[in-house]
Short mmCIF file of C-alpha atoms in Angstrom, two decimals:
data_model
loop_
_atom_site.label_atom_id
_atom_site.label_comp_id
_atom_site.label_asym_id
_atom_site.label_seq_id
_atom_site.Cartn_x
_atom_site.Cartn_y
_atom_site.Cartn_z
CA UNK A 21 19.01 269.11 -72.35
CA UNK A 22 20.64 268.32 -75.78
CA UNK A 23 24.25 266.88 -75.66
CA UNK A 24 25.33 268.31 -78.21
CA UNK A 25 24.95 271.77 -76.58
CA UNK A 26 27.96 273.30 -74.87
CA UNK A 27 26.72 276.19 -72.63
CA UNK A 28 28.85 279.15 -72.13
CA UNK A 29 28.27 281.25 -69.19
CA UNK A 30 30.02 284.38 -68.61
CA UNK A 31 30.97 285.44 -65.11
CA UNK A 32 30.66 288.96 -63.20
CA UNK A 33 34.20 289.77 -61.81
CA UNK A 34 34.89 288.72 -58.19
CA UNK A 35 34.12 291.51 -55.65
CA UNK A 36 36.96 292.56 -53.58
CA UNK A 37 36.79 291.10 -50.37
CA UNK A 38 36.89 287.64 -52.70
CA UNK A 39 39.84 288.35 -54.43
CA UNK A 40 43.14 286.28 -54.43
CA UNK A 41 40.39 283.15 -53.60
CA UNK A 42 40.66 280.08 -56.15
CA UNK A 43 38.12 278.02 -57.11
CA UNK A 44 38.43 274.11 -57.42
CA UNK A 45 35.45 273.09 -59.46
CA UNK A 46 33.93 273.48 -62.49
CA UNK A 47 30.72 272.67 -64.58
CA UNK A 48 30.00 269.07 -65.49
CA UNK A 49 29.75 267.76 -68.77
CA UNK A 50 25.90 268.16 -70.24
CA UNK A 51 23.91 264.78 -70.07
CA UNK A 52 20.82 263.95 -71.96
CA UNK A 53 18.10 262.22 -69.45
CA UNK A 54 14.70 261.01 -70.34
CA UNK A 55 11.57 262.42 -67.88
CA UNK A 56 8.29 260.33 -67.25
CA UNK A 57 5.52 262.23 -67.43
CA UNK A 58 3.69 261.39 -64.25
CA UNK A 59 3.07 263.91 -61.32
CA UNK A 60 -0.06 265.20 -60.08
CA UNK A 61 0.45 268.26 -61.87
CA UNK A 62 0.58 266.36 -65.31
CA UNK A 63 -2.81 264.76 -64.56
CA UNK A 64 -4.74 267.85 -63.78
CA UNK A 65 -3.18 269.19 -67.22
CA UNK A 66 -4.79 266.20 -68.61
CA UNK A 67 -7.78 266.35 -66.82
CA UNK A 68 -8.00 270.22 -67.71
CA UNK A 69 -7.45 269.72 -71.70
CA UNK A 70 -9.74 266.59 -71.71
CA UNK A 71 -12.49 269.04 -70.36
CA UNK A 72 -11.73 271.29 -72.70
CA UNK A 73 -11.53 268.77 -75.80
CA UNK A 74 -14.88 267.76 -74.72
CA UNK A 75 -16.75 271.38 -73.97
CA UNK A 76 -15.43 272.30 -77.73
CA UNK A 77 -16.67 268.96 -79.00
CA UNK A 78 -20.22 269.13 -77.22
CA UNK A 79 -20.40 272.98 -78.57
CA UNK A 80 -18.90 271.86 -82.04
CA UNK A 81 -21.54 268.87 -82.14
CA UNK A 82 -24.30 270.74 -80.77
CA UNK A 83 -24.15 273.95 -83.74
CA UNK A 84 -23.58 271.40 -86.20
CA UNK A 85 -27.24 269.61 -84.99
CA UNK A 86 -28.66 273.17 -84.52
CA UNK A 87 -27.71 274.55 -88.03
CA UNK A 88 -29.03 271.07 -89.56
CA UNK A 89 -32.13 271.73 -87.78
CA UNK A 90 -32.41 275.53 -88.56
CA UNK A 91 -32.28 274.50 -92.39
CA UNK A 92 -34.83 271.95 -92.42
CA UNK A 93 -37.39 274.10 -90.85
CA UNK A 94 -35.92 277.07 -92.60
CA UNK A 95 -35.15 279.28 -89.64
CA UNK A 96 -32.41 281.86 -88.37
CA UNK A 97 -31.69 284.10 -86.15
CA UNK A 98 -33.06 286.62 -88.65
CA UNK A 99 -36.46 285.84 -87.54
CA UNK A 100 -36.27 286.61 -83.98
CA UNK A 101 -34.66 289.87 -84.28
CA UNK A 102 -37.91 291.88 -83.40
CA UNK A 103 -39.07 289.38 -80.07
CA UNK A 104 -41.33 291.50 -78.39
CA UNK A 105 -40.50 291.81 -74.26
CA UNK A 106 -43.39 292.04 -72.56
CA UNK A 107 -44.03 293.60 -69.37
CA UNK A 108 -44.24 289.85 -67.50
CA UNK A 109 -40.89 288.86 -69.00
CA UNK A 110 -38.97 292.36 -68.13
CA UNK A 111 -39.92 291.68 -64.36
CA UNK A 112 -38.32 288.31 -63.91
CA UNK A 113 -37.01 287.75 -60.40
CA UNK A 114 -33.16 286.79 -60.74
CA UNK A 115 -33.50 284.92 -57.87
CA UNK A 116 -36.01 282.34 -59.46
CA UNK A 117 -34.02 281.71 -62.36
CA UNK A 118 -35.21 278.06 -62.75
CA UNK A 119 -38.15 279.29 -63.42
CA UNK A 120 -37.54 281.80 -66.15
CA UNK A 121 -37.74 280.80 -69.97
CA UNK A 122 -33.59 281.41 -71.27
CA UNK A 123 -34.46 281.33 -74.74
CA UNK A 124 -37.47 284.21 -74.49
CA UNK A 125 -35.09 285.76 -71.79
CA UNK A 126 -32.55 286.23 -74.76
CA UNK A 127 -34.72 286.60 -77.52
CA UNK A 128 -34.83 283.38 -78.86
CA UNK A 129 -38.06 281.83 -78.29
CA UNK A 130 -38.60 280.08 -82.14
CA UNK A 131 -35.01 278.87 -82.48
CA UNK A 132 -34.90 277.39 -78.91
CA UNK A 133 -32.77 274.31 -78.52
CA UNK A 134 -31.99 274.38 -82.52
CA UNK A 135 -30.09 278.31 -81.59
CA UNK A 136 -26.60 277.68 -82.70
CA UNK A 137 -23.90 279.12 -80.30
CA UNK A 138 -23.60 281.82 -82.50
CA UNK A 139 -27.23 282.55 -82.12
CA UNK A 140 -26.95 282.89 -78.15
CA UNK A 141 -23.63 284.93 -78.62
CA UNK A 142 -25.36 287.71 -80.87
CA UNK A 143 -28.53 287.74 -79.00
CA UNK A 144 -26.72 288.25 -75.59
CA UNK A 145 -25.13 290.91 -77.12
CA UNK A 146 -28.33 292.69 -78.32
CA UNK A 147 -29.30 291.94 -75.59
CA UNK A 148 -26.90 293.53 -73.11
CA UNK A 149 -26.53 296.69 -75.27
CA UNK A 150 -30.28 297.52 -74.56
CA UNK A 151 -30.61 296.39 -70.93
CA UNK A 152 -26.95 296.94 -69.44
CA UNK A 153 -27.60 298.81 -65.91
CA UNK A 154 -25.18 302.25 -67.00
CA UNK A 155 -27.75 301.95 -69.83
CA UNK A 156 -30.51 301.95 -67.19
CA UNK A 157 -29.17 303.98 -65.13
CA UNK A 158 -28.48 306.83 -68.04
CA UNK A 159 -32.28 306.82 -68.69
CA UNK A 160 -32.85 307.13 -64.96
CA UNK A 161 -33.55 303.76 -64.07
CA UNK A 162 -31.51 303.19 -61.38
CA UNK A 163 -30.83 299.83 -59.75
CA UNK A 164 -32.78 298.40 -62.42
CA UNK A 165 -30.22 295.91 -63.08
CA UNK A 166 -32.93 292.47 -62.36
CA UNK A 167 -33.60 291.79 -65.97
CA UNK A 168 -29.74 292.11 -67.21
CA UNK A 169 -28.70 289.40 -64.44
CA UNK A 170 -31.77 287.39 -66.05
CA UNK A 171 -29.74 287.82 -69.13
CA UNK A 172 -26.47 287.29 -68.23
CA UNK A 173 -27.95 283.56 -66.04
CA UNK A 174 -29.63 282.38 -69.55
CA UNK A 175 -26.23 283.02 -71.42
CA UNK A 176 -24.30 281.18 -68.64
CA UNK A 177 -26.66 278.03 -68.89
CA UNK A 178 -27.09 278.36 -72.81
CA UNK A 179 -23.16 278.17 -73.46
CA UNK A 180 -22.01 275.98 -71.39
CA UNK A 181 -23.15 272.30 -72.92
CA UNK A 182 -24.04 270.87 -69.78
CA UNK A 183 -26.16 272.80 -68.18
CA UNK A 184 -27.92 273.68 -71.31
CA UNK A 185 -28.21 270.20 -72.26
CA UNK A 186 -30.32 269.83 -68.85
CA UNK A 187 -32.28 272.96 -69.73
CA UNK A 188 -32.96 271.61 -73.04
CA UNK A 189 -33.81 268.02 -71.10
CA UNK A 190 -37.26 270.06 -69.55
CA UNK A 191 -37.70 273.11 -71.51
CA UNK A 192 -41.27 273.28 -70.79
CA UNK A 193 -42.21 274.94 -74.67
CA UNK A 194 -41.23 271.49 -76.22
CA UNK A 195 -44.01 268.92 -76.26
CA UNK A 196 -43.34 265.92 -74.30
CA UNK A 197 -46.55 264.09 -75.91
CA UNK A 198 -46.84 260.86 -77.84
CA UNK A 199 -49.80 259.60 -80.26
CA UNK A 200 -51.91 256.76 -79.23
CA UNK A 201 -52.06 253.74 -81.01
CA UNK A 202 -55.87 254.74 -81.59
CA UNK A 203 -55.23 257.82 -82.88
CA UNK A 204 -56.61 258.46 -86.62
CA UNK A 205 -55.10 260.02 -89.57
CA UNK A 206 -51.76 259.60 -91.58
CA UNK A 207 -49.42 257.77 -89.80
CA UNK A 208 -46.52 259.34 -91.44
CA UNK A 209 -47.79 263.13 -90.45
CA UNK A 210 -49.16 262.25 -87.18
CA UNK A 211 -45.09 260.05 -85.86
CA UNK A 212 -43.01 261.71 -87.97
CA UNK A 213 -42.49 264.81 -86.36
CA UNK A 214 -42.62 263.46 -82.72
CA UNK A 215 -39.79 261.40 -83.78
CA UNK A 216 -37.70 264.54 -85.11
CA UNK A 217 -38.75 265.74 -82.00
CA UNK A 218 -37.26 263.15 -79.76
CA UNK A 219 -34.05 262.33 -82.33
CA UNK A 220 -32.53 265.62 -80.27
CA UNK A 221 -31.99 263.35 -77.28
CA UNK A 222 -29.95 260.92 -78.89
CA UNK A 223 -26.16 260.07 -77.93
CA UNK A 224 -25.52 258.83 -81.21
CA UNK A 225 -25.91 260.72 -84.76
CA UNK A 226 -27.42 260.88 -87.24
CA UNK A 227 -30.90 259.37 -86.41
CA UNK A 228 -32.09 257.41 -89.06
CA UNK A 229 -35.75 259.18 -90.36
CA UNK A 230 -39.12 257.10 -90.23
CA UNK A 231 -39.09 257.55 -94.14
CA UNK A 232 -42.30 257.09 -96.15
CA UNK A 233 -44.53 254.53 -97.20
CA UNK A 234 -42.38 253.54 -100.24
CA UNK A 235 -38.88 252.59 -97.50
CA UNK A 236 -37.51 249.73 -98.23
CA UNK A 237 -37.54 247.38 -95.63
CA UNK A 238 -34.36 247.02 -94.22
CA UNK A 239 -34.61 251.30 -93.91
CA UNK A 240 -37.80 250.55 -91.68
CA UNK A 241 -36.68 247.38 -89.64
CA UNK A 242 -33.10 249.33 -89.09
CA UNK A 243 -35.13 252.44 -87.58
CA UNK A 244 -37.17 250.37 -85.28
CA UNK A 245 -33.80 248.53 -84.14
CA UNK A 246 -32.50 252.01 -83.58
CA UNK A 247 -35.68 253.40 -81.49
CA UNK A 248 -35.93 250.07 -79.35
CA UNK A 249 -32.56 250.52 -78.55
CA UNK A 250 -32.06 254.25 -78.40
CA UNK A 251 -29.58 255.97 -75.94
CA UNK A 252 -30.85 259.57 -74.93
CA UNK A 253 -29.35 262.13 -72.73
CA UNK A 254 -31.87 263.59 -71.82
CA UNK A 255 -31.63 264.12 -68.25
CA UNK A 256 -33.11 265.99 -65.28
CA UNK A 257 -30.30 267.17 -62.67
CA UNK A 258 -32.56 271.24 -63.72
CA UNK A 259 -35.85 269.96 -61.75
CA UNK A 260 -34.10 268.94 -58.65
CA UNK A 261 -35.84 271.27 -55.72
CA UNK A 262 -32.66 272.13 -54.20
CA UNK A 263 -29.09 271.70 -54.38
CA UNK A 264 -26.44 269.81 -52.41
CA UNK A 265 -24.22 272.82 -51.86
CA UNK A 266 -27.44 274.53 -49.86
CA UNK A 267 -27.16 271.47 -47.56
CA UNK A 268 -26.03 272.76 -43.57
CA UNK A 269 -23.73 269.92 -42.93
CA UNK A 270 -21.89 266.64 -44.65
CA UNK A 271 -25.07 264.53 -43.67
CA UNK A 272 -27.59 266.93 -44.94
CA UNK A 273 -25.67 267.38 -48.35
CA UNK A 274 -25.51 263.72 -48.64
CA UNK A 275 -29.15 263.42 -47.79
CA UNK A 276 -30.31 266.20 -50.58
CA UNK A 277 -27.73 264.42 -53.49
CA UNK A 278 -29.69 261.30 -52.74
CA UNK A 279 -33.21 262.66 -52.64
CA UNK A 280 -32.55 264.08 -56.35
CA UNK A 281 -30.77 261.05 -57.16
CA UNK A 282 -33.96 259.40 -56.98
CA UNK A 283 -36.10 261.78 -58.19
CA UNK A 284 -34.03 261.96 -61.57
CA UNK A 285 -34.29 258.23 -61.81
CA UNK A 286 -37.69 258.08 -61.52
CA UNK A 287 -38.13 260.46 -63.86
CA UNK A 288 -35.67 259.17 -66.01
CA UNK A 289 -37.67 255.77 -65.78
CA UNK A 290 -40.67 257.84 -66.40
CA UNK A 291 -39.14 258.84 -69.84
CA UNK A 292 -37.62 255.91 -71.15
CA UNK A 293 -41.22 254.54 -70.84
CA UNK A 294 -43.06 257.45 -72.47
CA UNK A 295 -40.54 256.46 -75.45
CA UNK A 296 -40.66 253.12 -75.54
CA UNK A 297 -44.82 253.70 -75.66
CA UNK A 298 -44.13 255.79 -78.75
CA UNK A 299 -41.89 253.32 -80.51
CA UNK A 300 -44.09 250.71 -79.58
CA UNK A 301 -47.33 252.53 -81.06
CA UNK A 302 -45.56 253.52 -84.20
CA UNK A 303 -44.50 249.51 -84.87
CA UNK A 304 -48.16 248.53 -83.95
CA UNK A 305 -49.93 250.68 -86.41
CA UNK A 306 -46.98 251.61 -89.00
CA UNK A 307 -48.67 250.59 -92.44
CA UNK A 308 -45.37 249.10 -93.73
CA UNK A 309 -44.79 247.01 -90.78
CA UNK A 310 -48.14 245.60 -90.78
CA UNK A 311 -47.62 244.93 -94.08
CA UNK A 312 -44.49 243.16 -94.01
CA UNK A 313 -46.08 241.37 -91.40
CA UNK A 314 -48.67 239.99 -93.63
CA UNK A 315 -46.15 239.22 -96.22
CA UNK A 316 -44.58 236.97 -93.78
CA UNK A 317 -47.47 235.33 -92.73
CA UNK A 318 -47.95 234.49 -96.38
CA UNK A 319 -45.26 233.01 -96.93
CA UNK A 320 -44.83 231.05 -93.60
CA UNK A 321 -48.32 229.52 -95.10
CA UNK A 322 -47.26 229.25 -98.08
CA UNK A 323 -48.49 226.33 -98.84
CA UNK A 324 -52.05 227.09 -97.50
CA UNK A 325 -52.02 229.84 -99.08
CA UNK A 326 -51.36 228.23 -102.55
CA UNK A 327 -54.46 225.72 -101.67
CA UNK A 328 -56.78 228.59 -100.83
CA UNK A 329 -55.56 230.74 -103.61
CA UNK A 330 -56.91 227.60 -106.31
CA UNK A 331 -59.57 227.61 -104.28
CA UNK A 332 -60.38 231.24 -104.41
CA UNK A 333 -59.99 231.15 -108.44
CA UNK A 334 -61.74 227.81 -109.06
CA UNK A 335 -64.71 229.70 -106.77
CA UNK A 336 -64.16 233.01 -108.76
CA UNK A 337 -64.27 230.97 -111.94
CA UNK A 338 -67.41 228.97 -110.87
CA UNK A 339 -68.95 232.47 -110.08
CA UNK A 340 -68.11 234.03 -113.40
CA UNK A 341 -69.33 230.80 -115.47
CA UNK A 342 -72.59 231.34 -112.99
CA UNK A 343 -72.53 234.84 -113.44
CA UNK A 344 -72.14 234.16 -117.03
CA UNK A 345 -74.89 231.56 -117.42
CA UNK A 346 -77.10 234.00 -116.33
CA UNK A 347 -76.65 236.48 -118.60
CA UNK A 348 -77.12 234.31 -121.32
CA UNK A 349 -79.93 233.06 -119.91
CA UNK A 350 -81.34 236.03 -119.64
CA UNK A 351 -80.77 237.53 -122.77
CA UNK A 352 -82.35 234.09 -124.32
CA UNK A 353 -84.87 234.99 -122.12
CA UNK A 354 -85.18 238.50 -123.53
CA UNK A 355 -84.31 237.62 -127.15
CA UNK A 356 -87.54 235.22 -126.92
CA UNK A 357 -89.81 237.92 -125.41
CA UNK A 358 -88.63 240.28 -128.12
CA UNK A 359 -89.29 237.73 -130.93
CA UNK A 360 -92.75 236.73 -129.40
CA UNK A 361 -93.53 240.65 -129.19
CA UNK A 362 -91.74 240.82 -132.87
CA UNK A 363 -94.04 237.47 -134.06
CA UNK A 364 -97.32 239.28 -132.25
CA UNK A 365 -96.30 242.01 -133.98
CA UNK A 366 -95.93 241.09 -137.58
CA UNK A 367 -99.27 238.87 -136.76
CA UNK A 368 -101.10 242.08 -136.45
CA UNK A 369 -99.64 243.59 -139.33
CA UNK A 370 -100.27 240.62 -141.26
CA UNK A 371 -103.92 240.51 -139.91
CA UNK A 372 -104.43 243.97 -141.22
CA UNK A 373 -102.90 244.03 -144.58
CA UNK A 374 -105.13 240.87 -144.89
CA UNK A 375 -108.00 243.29 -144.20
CA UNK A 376 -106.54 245.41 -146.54
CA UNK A 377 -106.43 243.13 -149.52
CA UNK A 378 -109.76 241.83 -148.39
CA UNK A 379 -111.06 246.17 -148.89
CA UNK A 380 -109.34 246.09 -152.38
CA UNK A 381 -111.46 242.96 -153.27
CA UNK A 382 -114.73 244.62 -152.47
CA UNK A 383 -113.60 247.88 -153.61
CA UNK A 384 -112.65 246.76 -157.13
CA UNK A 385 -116.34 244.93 -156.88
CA UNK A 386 -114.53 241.79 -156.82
CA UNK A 387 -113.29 242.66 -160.29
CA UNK A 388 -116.55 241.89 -162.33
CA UNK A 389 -117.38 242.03 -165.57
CA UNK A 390 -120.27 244.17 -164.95
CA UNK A 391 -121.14 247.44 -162.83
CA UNK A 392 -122.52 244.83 -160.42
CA UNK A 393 -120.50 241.64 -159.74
CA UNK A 394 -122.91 238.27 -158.96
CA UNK A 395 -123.05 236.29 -156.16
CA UNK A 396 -121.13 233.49 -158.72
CA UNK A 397 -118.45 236.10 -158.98
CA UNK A 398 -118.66 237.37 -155.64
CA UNK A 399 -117.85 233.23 -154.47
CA UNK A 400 -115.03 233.06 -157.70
CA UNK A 401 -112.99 236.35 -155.74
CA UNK A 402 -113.37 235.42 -152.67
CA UNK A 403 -111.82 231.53 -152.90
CA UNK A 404 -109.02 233.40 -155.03
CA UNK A 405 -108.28 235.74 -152.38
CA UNK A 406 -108.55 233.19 -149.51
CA UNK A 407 -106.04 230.84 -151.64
CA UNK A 408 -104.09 234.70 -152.11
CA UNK A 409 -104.12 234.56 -148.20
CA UNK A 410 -103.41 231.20 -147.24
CA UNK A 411 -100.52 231.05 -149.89
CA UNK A 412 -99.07 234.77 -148.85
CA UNK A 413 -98.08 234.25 -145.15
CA UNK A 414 -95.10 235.92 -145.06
CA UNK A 415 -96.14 239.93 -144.35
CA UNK A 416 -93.58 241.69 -147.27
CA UNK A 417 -95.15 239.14 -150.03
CA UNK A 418 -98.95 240.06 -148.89
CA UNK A 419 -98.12 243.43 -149.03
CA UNK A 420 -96.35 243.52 -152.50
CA UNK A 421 -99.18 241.05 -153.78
CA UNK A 422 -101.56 243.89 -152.66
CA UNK A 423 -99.91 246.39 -153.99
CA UNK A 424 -99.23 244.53 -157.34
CA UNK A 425 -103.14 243.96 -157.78
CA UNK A 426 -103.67 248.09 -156.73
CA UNK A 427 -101.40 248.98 -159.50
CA UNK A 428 -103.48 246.93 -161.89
CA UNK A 429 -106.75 247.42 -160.56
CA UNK A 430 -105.87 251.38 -161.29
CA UNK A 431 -104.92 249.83 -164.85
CA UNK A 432 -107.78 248.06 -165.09
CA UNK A 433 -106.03 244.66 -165.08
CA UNK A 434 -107.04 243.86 -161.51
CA UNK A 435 -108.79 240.52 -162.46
CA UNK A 436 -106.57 239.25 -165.12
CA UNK A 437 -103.83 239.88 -162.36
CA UNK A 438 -105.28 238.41 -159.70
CA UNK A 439 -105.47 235.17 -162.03
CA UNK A 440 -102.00 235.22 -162.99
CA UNK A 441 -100.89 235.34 -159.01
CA UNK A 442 -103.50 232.81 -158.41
CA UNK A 443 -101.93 230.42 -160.84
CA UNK A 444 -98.53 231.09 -159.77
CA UNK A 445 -99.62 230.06 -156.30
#
């Protein structure tokens, strides 16, 4: 109470077999006290909000996860809105509700664990507008009510964060599969979405993304520190065969809680070893990581490697002065073949414009004096034409000489010409 507060109460009149009687007390001054707050009633408040803190926090973090998720593969609830209900899915047995598929029950097979709460709001909704029993029972369908308590178990599982966390844990849609270190093809396509995959699972956000070939490396070294070390949630309390409150007595309960005790840890174990095989044959076969790899085994031998680089160019530049000794000595090679075919050549042509001069001789009748030229100056021609020849080895000088001694032979000067060139010789 505040101190400075002065209460004023105002009394009913005395009834009348009290009257004439006096009173000898009155109200004590106000005093301000200070309470603890401790009590067992204080505690369960406690205990009550933290619960609550935490079921708004899980359902806050969880739609802020789903909607991140929705946008990257570009999906919304938009998209399920015409789910087709087959015949095997309308006659679901309420009773074997671990064994139905919540998401398809409400609609929301594609969006699965990335359905926002939102999402399972509105489709349970839909949902219960088409299959409420009244509905049913309207259309003539009475007792039909199995598939609407179907309906109403997956909403109860997919909003409250724990037990739809365990559904999510073993929804049997979601691939549970892992690459093998053998497997072929790009490494980036092949681990990059089982990683996405398995990032859902993780206690602590965001999950840093394998990247590309071009990450640096401190991107790629801090994602494999992340996956060695990573803290899932995944967990498997929806698998156990039955349930502690089924249990007869004290000692059977006890004996069922520690039957699935053990069954979760072993499959628990089970999955921290499937991951740890993943992470393990992503680092063997990541590209950058082998790479990086090699660049540190380069430069822990650095020094060898500096001997055998000098080594590799001295042996590269041996090669290439081999390689290029070759080639010149095979285009000597060639050259001299083409100037012995160029030399056998000419010869010919020399040999037959020799034969040629040698025609113009004894056509112009060895350029006599007479119709008929004598055996005197048959000899006389033929020494000037063999000192013509002998003297004229080159092939263009025989030729022009020839050609020099036609032009006067058709001028009738072919003797007095043939002197002059014979003279010059």
């Amino acid at each position: 109470m505040c101190g400075a507060c002065e209460p004023t109460l105002t009394l009913s009149a005395a009834p009348d077999s009290v009257q004439g009687t006096n009173v000898h007390a009155g109200f004590s001054a106000p005093v301000q006290r200070a309470l603890s707050p401790v009590g067992v009633y204080l505690q369960h408040y406690v205990r009550r909000d933290a619960a609550f803190s935490d079921h708004l926090k899980a359902h806050s973090d969880h739609t802020a996860a789903a909607a991140a998720a929705n946008a990257a593969a570009n999906l919304s609830l938009a998209d399920e809105d015409d789910e087709e209900e087959d015949d095997e899915l309308l006659s679901l047995d309420p009773k074997e509700w671990k064994q139905q598929d919540h998401y398809a029950v409400l609609g929301l097979s594609k969006l699965r664990y990335r359905a926002t709460l939102d999402d399972v709001i509105k489709a349970h909704r839909k949902k219960v507008l088409r299959h409420h029993p009244d509905k049913k029972a309207a259309q003539g369908h009475l007792n039909d009510d199995r598939f609407f308590k179907c309906i109403q178990k997956a909403f109860e599982i997919l909003t409250d964060p724990v037990k739809r966390r365990q559904w999510d844990s073993v929804d049997p849609e979601i691939s549970t599969s892992i690459p093998s270190a053998k497997d072929k093809g790009d490494f980036f396509a092949t681990y990059g979405p089982v990683f996405a995959r398995e990032a859902r699972f993780s206690t602590k956000q965001p999950v840093p993304e394998l990247g590309d070939d071009s990450a640096a490396r401190e991107d790629v070294e801090a994602f494999y520190e992340f996956w060695f070390n990573f803290d899932s949630w995944r967990s498997f309390e929806y698998l156990d065969k039955e349930s502690a409150d089924d249990g007869s007595n004290r000692d059977n309960k006890r004996w069922i809680e520690g039957k699935n005790k053990k069954e979760r840890a072993n499959r628990k174990k089970e999955d921290i070893q499937r991951l740890q095989s993943l992470v393990d044959n992503a680092f063997k076969v990541d590209p950058r990581m082998i790479r990086f790899k090699e660049e540190d085994k380069k430069k822990r031998n650095s020094k060898r490697n500096a001997r055998e680089e000098e080594e590799r160019k001295a042996a590269e530049a041996k090669k290439l002065a081999e390689e290029e000794a070759q080639k010149l000595a095979a285009q000597k090679e060639a050259d001299e073949e083409e100037a012995k075919k160029q030399r056998q050549a000419n010869h010919k042509l020399l040999k037959k414009e020799q034969r040629n001069l040698k025609v113009l001789f004894k056509t112009a009748n060895y350029f006599a004096a007479g119709e008929t030229a004598t055996a005197a100056e048959i000899a006389a021609a033929s020494e000037k034409l063999d000192k013509i020849i002998a003297a004229k080895k080159d092939l263009d000088a025989l030729v022009a000489v020839r050609t020099e001694i036609e032009a006067a032979h058709a001028a009738g000067t072919g003797g007095a010409t043939v002197d002059e060139i014979v003279a010059k010789l």
